[in-house]
mmCIF file of C-alpha atoms in Angstrom:
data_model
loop_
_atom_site.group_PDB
_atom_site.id
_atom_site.type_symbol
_atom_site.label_atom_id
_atom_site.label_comp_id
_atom_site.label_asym_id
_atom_site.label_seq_id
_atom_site.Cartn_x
_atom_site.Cartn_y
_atom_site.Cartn_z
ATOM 1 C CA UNK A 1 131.069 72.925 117.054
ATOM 2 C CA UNK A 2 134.236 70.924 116.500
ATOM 3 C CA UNK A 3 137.235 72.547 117.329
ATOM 4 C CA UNK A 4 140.577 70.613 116.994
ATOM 5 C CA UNK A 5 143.372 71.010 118.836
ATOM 6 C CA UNK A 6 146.565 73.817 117.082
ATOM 7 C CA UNK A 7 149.667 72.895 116.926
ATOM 8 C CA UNK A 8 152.058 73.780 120.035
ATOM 9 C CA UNK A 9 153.746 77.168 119.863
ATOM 10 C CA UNK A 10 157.542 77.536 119.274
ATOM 11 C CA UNK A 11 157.994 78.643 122.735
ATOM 12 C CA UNK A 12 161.284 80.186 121.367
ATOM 13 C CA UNK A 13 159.422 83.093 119.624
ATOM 14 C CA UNK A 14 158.377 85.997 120.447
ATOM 15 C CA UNK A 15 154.818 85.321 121.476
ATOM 16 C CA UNK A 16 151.635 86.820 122.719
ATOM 17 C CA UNK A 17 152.560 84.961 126.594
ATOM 18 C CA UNK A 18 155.944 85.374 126.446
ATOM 19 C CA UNK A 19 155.507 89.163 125.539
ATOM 20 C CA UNK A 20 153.156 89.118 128.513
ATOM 21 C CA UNK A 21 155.818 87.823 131.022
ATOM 22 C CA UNK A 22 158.397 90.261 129.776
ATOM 23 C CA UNK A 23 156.095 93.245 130.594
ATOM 24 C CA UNK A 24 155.047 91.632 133.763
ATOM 25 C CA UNK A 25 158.273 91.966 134.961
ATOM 26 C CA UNK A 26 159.541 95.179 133.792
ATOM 27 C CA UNK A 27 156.034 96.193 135.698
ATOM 28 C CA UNK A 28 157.454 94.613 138.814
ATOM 29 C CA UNK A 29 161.080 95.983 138.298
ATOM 30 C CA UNK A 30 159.568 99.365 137.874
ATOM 31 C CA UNK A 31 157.225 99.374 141.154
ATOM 32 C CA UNK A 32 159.984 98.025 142.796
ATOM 33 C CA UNK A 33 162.321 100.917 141.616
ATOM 34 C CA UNK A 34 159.880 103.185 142.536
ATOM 35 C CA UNK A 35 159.126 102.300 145.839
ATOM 36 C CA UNK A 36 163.519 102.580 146.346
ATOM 37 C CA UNK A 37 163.451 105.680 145.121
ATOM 38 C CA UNK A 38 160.831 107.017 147.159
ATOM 39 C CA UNK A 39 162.417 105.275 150.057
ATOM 40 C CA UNK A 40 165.393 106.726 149.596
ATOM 41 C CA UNK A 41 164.283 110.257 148.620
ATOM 42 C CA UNK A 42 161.032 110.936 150.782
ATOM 43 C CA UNK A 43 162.135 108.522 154.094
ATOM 44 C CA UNK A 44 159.283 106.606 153.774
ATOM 45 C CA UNK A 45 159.111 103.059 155.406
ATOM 46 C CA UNK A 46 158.900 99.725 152.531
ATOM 47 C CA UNK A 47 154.451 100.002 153.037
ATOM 48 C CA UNK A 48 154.255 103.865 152.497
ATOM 49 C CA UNK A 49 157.054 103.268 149.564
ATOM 50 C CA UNK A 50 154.779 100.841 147.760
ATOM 51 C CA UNK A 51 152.485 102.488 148.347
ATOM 52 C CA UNK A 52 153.512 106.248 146.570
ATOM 53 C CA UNK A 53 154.969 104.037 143.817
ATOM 54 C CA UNK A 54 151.828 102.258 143.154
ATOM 55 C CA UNK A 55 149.390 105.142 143.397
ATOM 56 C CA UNK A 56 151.884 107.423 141.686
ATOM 57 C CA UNK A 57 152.138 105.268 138.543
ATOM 58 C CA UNK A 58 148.198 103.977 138.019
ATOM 59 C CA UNK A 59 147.484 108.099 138.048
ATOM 60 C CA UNK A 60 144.611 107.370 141.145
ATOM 61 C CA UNK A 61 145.745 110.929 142.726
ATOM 62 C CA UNK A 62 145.757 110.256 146.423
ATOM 63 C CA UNK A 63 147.825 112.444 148.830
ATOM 64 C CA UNK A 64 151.822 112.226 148.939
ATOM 65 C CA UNK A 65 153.518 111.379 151.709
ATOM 66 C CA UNK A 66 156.946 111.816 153.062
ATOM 67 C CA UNK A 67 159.186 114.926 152.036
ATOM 68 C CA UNK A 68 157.819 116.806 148.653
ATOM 69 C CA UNK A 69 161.343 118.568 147.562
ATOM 70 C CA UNK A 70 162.989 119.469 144.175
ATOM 71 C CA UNK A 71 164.586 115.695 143.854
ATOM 72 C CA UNK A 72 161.498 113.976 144.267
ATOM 73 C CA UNK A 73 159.588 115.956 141.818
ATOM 74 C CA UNK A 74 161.925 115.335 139.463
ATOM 75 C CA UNK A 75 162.104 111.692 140.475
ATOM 76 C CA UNK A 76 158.226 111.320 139.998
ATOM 77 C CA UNK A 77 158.148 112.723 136.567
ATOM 78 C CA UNK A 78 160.689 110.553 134.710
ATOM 79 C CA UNK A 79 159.131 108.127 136.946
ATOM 80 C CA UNK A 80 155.621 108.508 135.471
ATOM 81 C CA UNK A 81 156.680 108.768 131.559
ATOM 82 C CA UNK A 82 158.540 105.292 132.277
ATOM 83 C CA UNK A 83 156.668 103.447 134.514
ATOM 84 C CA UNK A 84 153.043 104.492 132.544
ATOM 85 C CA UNK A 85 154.640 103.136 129.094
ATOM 86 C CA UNK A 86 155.577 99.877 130.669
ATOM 87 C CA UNK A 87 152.144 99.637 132.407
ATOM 88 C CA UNK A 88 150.224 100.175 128.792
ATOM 89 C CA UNK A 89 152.562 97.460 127.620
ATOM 90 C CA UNK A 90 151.743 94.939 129.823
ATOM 91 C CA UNK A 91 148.154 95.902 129.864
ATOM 92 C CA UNK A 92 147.766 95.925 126.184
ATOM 93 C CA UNK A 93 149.293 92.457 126.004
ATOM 94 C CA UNK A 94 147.064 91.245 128.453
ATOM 95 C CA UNK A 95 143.875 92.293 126.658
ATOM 96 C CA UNK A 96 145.411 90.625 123.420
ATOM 97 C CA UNK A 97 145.278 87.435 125.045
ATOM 98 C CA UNK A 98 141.699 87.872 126.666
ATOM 99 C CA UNK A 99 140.295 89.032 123.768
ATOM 100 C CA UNK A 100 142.200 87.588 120.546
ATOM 101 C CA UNK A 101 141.882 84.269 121.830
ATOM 102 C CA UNK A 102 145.663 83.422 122.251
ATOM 103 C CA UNK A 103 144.987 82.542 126.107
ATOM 104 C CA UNK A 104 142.211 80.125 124.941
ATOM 105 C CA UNK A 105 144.351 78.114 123.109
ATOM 106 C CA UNK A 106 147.411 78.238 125.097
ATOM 107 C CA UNK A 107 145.321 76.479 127.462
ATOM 108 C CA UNK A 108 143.674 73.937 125.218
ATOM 109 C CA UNK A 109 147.524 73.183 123.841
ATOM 110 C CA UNK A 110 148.472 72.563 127.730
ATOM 111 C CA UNK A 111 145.285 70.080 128.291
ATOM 112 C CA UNK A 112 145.970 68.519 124.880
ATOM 113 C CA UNK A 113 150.231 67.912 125.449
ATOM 114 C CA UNK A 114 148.519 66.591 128.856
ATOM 115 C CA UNK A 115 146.386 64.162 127.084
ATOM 116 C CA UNK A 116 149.516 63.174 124.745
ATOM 117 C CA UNK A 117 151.884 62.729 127.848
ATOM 118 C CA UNK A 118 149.290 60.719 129.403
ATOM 119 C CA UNK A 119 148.678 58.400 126.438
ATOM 120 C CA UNK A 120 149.862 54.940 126.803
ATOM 121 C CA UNK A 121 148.982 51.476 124.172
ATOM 122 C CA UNK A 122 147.601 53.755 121.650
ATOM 123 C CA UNK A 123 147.846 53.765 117.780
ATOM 124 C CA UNK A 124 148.934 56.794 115.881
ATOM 125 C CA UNK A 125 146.578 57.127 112.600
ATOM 126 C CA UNK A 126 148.901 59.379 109.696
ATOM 127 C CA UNK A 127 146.504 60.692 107.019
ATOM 128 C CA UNK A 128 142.798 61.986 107.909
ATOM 129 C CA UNK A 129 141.510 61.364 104.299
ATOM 130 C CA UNK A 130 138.808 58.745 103.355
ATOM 131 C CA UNK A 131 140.898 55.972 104.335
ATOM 132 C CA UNK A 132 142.267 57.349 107.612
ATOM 133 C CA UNK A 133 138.359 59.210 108.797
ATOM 134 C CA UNK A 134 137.420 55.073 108.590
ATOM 135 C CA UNK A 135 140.543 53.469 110.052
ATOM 136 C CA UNK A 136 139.914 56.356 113.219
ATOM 137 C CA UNK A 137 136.306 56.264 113.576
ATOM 138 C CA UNK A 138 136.871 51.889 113.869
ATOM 139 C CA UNK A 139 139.122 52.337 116.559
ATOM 140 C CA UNK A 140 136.896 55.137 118.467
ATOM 141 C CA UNK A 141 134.399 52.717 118.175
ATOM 142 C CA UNK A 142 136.367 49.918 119.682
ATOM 143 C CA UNK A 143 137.151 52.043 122.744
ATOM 144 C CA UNK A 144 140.757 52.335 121.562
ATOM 145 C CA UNK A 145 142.981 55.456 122.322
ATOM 146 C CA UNK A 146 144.643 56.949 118.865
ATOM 147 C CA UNK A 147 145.705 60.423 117.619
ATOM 148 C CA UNK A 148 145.532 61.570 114.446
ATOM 149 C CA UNK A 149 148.262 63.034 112.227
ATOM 150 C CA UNK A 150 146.938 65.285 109.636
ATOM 151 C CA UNK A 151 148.973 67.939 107.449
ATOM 152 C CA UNK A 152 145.491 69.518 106.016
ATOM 153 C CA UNK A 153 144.246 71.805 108.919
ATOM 154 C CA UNK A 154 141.219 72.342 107.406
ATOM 155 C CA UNK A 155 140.471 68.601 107.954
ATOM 156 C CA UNK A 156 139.345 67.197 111.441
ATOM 157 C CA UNK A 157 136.224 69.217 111.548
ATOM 158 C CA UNK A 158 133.810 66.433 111.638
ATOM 159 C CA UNK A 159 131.224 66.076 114.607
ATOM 160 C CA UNK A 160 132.492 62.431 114.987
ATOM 161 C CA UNK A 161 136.188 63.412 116.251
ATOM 162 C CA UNK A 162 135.174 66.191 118.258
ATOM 163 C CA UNK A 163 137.642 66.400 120.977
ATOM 164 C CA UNK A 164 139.748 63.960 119.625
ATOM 165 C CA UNK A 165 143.497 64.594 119.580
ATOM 166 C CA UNK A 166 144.637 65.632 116.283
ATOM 167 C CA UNK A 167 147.949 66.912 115.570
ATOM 168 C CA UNK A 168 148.928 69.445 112.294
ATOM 169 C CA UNK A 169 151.847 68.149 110.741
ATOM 170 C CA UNK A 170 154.243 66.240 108.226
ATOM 171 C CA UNK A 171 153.897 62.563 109.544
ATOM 172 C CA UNK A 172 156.781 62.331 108.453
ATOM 173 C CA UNK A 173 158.612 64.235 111.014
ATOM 174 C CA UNK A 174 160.272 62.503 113.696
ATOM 175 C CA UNK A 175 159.307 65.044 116.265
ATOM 176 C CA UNK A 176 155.743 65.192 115.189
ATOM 177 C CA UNK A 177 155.919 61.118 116.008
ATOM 178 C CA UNK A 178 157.294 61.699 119.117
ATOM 179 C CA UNK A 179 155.325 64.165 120.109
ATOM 180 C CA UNK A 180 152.312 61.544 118.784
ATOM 181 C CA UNK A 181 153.995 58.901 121.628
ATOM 182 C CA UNK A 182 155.453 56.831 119.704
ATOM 183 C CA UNK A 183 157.340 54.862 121.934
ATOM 184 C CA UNK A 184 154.790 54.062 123.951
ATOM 185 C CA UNK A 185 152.294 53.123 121.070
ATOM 186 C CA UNK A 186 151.235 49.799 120.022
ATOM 187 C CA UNK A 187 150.553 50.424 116.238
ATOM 188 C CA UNK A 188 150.550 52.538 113.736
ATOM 189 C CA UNK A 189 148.656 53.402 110.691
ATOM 190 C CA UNK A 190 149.437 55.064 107.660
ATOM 191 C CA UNK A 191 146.836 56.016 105.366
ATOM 192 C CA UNK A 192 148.359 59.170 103.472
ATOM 193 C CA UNK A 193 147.721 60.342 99.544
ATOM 194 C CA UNK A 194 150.508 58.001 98.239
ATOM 195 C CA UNK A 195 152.518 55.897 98.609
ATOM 196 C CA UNK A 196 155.982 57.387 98.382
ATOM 197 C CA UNK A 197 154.730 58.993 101.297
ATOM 198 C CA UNK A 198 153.715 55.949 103.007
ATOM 199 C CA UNK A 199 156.930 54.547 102.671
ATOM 200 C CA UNK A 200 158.544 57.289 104.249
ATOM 201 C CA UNK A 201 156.798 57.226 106.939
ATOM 202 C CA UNK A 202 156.865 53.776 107.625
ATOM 203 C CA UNK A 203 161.214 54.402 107.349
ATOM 204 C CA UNK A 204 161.158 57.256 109.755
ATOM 205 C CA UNK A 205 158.902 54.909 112.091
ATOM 206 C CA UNK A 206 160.964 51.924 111.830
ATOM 207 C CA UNK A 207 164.142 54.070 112.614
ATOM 208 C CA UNK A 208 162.093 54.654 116.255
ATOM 209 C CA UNK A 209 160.514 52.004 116.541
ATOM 210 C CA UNK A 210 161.402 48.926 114.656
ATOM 211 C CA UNK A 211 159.300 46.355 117.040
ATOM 212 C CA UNK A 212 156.576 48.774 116.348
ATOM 213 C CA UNK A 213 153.209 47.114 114.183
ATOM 214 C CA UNK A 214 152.826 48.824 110.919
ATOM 215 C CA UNK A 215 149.200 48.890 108.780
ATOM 216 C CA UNK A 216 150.277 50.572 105.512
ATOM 217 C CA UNK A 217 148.185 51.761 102.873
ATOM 218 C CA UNK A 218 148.578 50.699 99.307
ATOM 219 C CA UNK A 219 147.296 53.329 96.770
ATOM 220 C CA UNK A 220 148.693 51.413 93.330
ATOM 221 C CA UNK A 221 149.413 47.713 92.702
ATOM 222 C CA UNK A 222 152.185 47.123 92.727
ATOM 223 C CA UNK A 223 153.712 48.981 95.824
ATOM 224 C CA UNK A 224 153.264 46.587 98.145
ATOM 225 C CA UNK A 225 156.784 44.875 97.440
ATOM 226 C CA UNK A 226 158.344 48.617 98.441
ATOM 227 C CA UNK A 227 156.205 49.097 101.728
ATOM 228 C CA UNK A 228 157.494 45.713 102.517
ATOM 229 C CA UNK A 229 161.104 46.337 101.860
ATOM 230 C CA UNK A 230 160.442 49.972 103.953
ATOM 231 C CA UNK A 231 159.327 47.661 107.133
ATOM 232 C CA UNK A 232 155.550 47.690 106.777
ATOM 233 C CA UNK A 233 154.195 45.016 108.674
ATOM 234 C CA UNK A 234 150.547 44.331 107.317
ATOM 235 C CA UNK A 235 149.933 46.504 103.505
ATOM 236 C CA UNK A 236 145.921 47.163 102.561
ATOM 237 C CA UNK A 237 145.244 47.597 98.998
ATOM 238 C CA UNK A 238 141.442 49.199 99.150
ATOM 239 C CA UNK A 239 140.847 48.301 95.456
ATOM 240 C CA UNK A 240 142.244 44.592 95.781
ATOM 241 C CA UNK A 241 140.035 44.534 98.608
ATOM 242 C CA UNK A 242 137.292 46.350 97.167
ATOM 243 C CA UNK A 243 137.515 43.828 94.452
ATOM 244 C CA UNK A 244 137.706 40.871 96.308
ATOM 245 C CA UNK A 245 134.198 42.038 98.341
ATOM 246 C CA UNK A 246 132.492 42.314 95.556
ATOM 247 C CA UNK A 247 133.264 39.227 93.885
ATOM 248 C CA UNK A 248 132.498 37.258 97.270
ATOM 249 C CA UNK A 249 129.225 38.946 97.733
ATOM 250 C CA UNK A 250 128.224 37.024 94.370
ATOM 251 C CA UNK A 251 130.119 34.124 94.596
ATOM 252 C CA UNK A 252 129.711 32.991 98.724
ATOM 253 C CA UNK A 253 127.317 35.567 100.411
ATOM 254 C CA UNK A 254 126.954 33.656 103.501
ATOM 255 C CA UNK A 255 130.546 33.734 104.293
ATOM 256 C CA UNK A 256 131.108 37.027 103.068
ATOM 257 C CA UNK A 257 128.209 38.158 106.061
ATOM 258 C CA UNK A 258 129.477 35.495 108.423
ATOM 259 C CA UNK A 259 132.661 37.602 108.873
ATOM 260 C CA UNK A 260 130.400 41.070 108.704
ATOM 261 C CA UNK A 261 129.114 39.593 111.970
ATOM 262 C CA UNK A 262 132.550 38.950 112.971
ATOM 263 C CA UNK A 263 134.412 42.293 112.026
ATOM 264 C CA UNK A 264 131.188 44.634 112.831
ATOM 265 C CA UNK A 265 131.206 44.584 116.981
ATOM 266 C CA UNK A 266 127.770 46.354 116.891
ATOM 267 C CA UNK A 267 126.017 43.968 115.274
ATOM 268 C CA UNK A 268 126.879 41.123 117.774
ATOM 269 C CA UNK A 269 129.686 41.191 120.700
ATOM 270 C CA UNK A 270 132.047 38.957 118.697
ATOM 271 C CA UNK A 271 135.709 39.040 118.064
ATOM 272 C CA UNK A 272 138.066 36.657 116.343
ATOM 273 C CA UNK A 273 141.658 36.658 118.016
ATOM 274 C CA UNK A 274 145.220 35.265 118.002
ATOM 275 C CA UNK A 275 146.560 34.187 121.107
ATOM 276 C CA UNK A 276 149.952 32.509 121.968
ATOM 277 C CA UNK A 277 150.447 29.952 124.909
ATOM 278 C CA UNK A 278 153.292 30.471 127.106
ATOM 279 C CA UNK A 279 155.604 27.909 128.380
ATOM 280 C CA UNK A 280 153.985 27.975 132.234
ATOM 281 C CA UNK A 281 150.319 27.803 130.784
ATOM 282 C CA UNK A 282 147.795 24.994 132.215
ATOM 283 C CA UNK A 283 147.104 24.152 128.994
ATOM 284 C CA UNK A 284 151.128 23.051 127.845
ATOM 285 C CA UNK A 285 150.252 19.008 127.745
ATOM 286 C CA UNK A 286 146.720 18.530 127.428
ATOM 287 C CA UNK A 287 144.926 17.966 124.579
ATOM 288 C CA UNK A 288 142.125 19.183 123.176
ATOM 289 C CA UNK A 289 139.079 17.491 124.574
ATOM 290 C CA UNK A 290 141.041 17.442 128.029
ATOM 291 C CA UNK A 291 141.226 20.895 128.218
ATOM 292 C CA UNK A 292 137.185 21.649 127.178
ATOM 293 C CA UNK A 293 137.759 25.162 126.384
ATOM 294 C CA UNK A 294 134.598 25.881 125.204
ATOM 295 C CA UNK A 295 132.644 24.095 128.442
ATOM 296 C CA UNK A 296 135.721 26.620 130.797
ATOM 297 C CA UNK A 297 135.575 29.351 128.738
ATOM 298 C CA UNK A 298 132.766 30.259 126.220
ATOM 299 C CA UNK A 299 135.395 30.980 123.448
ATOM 300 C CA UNK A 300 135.463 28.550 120.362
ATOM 301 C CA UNK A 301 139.224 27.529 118.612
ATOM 302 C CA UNK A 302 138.868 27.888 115.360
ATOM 303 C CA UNK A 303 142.714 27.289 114.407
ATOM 304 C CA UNK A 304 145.838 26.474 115.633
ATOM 305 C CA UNK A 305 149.412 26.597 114.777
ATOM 306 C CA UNK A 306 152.117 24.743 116.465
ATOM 307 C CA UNK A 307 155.323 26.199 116.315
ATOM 308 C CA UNK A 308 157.310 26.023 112.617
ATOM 309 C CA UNK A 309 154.098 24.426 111.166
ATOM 310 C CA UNK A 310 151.124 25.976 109.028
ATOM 311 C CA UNK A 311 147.541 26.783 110.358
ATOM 312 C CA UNK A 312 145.113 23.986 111.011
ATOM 313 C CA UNK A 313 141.445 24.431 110.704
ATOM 314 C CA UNK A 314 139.173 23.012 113.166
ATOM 315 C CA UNK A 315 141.714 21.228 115.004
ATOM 316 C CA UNK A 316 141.027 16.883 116.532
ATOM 317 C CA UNK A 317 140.575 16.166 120.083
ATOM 318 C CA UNK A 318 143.568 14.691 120.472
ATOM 319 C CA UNK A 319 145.406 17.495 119.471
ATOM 320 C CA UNK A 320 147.809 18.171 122.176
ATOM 321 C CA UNK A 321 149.089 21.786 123.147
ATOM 322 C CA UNK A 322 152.471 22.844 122.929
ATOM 323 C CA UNK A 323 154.533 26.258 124.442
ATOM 324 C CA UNK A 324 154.947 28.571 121.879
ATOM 325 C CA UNK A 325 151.037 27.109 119.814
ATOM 326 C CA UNK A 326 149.321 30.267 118.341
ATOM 327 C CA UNK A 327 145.660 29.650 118.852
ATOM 328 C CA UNK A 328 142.513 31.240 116.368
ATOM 329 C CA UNK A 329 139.917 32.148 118.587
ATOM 330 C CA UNK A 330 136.558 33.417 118.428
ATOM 331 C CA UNK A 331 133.697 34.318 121.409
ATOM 332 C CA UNK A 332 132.516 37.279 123.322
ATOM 333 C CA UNK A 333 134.942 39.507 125.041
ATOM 334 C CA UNK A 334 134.797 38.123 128.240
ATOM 335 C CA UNK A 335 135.256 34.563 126.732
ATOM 336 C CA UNK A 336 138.430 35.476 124.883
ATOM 337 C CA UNK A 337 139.801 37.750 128.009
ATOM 338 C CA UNK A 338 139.560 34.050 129.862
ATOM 339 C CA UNK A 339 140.777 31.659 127.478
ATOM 340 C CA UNK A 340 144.031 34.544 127.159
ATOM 341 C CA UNK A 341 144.459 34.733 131.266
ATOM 342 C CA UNK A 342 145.202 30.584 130.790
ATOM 343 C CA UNK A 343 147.262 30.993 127.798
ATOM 344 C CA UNK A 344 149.324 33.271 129.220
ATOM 345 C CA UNK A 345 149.544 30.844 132.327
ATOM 346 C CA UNK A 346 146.315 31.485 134.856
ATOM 347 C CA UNK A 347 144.841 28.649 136.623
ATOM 348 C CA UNK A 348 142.021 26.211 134.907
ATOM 349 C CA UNK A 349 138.654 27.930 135.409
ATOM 350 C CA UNK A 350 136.876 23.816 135.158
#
């Protein structure tokens, strides 16, 4: 059974643990009185004073030691109706965490801020609906790190996300983002009901993080031009793209399944990426059929784009490689991870 992770405590109330610490230590203060007072009014050393304070106020009725007068009979009876009230206290609190379940999930809230500290290159997914279950369960399958921003806590229950780290709140708190890592994420998506609230959010996040990559959803036609004004970086209509599937299905199957194989990584360990060649690269002055990046590296260039200039398909051999090019890639993993170690400057692997 899928159980996600609460929302952290206010630490400033008046909670199950912190009632538990209080009573701890007016348990301790009391002992410790105790064994003064016996101390002081039987001449008992600091062991035999613990002791007569301990036994005296758990009731377990073994012999008294030290001098039995007037003054410490009287001490031991307003030291029993005090000292037993605090001790029900504290043990009463203690058996509402064990058996309410409020030290469970203390602890699961300690492993999941853990987690959340710990996170590092993640994306932050806002919205768990239809859109947002999709958007989470594509990057779980691509081994990506994410948590998951829902305001619905009766969401999140699916077997798919079990142990996942979702967080109950408005997305469209700043503390809620920070508390997703914001600053040390490397996207974000926004998938909520509408999109008043997806421009919101993508405000709030751009007043964190402006560098920070924002997917927004598009829920009417129309929007787009305000997501783009709020700082939305990429906007996803899912009926324009709906629409635009199903008319390519008819009209150019092929390509339409071509890029299935391309976006699906199950079906076939392919990915298509955008790389950008830095000014110390190998590559910076050779051209095309010099550099025989598919004979050193298994990946396949699909486009490239010199700087200021527009994309160009299928690029000529004596096409010659500039700093600053932005090349369209496409091979297995291990093909692209190569061809992006000499982009970024590595040594030729010919």
């Amino acid at each position: 059974m899928n159980v996600p992770f609460p929302q952290v405590r206010d630490h400033h109330t008046d909670g199950p643990l912190q009632r538990l610490r209080y009573a701890l230590a007016l348990l301790a203060a009391v002992i410790l009185a105790g064994a003064i007072g016996y101390h002081l009014l039987s001449k008992l050393n600091a062991l035999d004073s613990f002791y007569m304070a301990i036994t005296t106020l758990f009731t377990v009725g073994f012999r008294e030691l030290g001098e039995v007068n007037a003054r410490t009979k009287i001490f031991t009876i307003f030291y029993l109706i005090i000292g037993l009230g605090v001790a029900t206290y504290a043990i009463s609190n203690l058996t509402a965490l064990l058996l309410e379940g409020d030290l469970r999930g203390y602890l699961m809230e300690r492993r999941m801020q853990k987690r959340l500290d710990d996170l590092k290159d993640h994306v932050i997914v806002c919205g768990f609906g239809k859109m947002g279950f999709q958007a989470a369960w594509e990057l779980k399958k691509a081994g990506v790190s994410f948590v998951i921003i829902e305001q619905d806590d009766t969401k999140g229950r699916s077997p798919r996300f079990a142990g996942e780290l979702i967080l109950y709140g408005n997305a469209m708190d700043e503390l809620m983002l920070e508390r997703a890592g914001i600053r040390r994420a490397k996207g974000l998506i926004t998938a909520l009901t509408t999109d008043a609230d997806n421009v919101l959010v993508t405000l709030t996040v751009k007043q964190i993080r402006p560098d920070l990559p924002v997917v927004a959803r598009s829920a009417k036609l129309g929007t787009e031009r305000q997501l783009r004004a709020a700082g939305a970086d990429h906007i996803v209509s899912p009926y324009e793209i709906g629409g635009r599937r199903m008319a390519g299905l008819l009209l150019n199957p092929e390509m339409m399944n071509f890029f299935d194989i391309v976006v699906q990584q199950e079906q076939l360990e392919l990915g298509l990426e955008r790389i950008t060649i830095a000014k110390g690269s190998i590559l910076v002055g050779q051209t095309l059929r010099e550099a025989r990046l598919r004979h050193a590296t298994g990946a396949l260039l699909v486009g490239l784009v010199h700087p200021g200039a527009v994309l160009r398909f299928n690029p000529s051999g004596d096409e010659q490689f500039q700093a600053g090019d932005e090349l369209l890639i496409m091979g297995p993993s291990e093909a692209l991870a190569t061809l992006s170690g000499l982009a970024r400057g590595g040594a030729s692997s010919r």
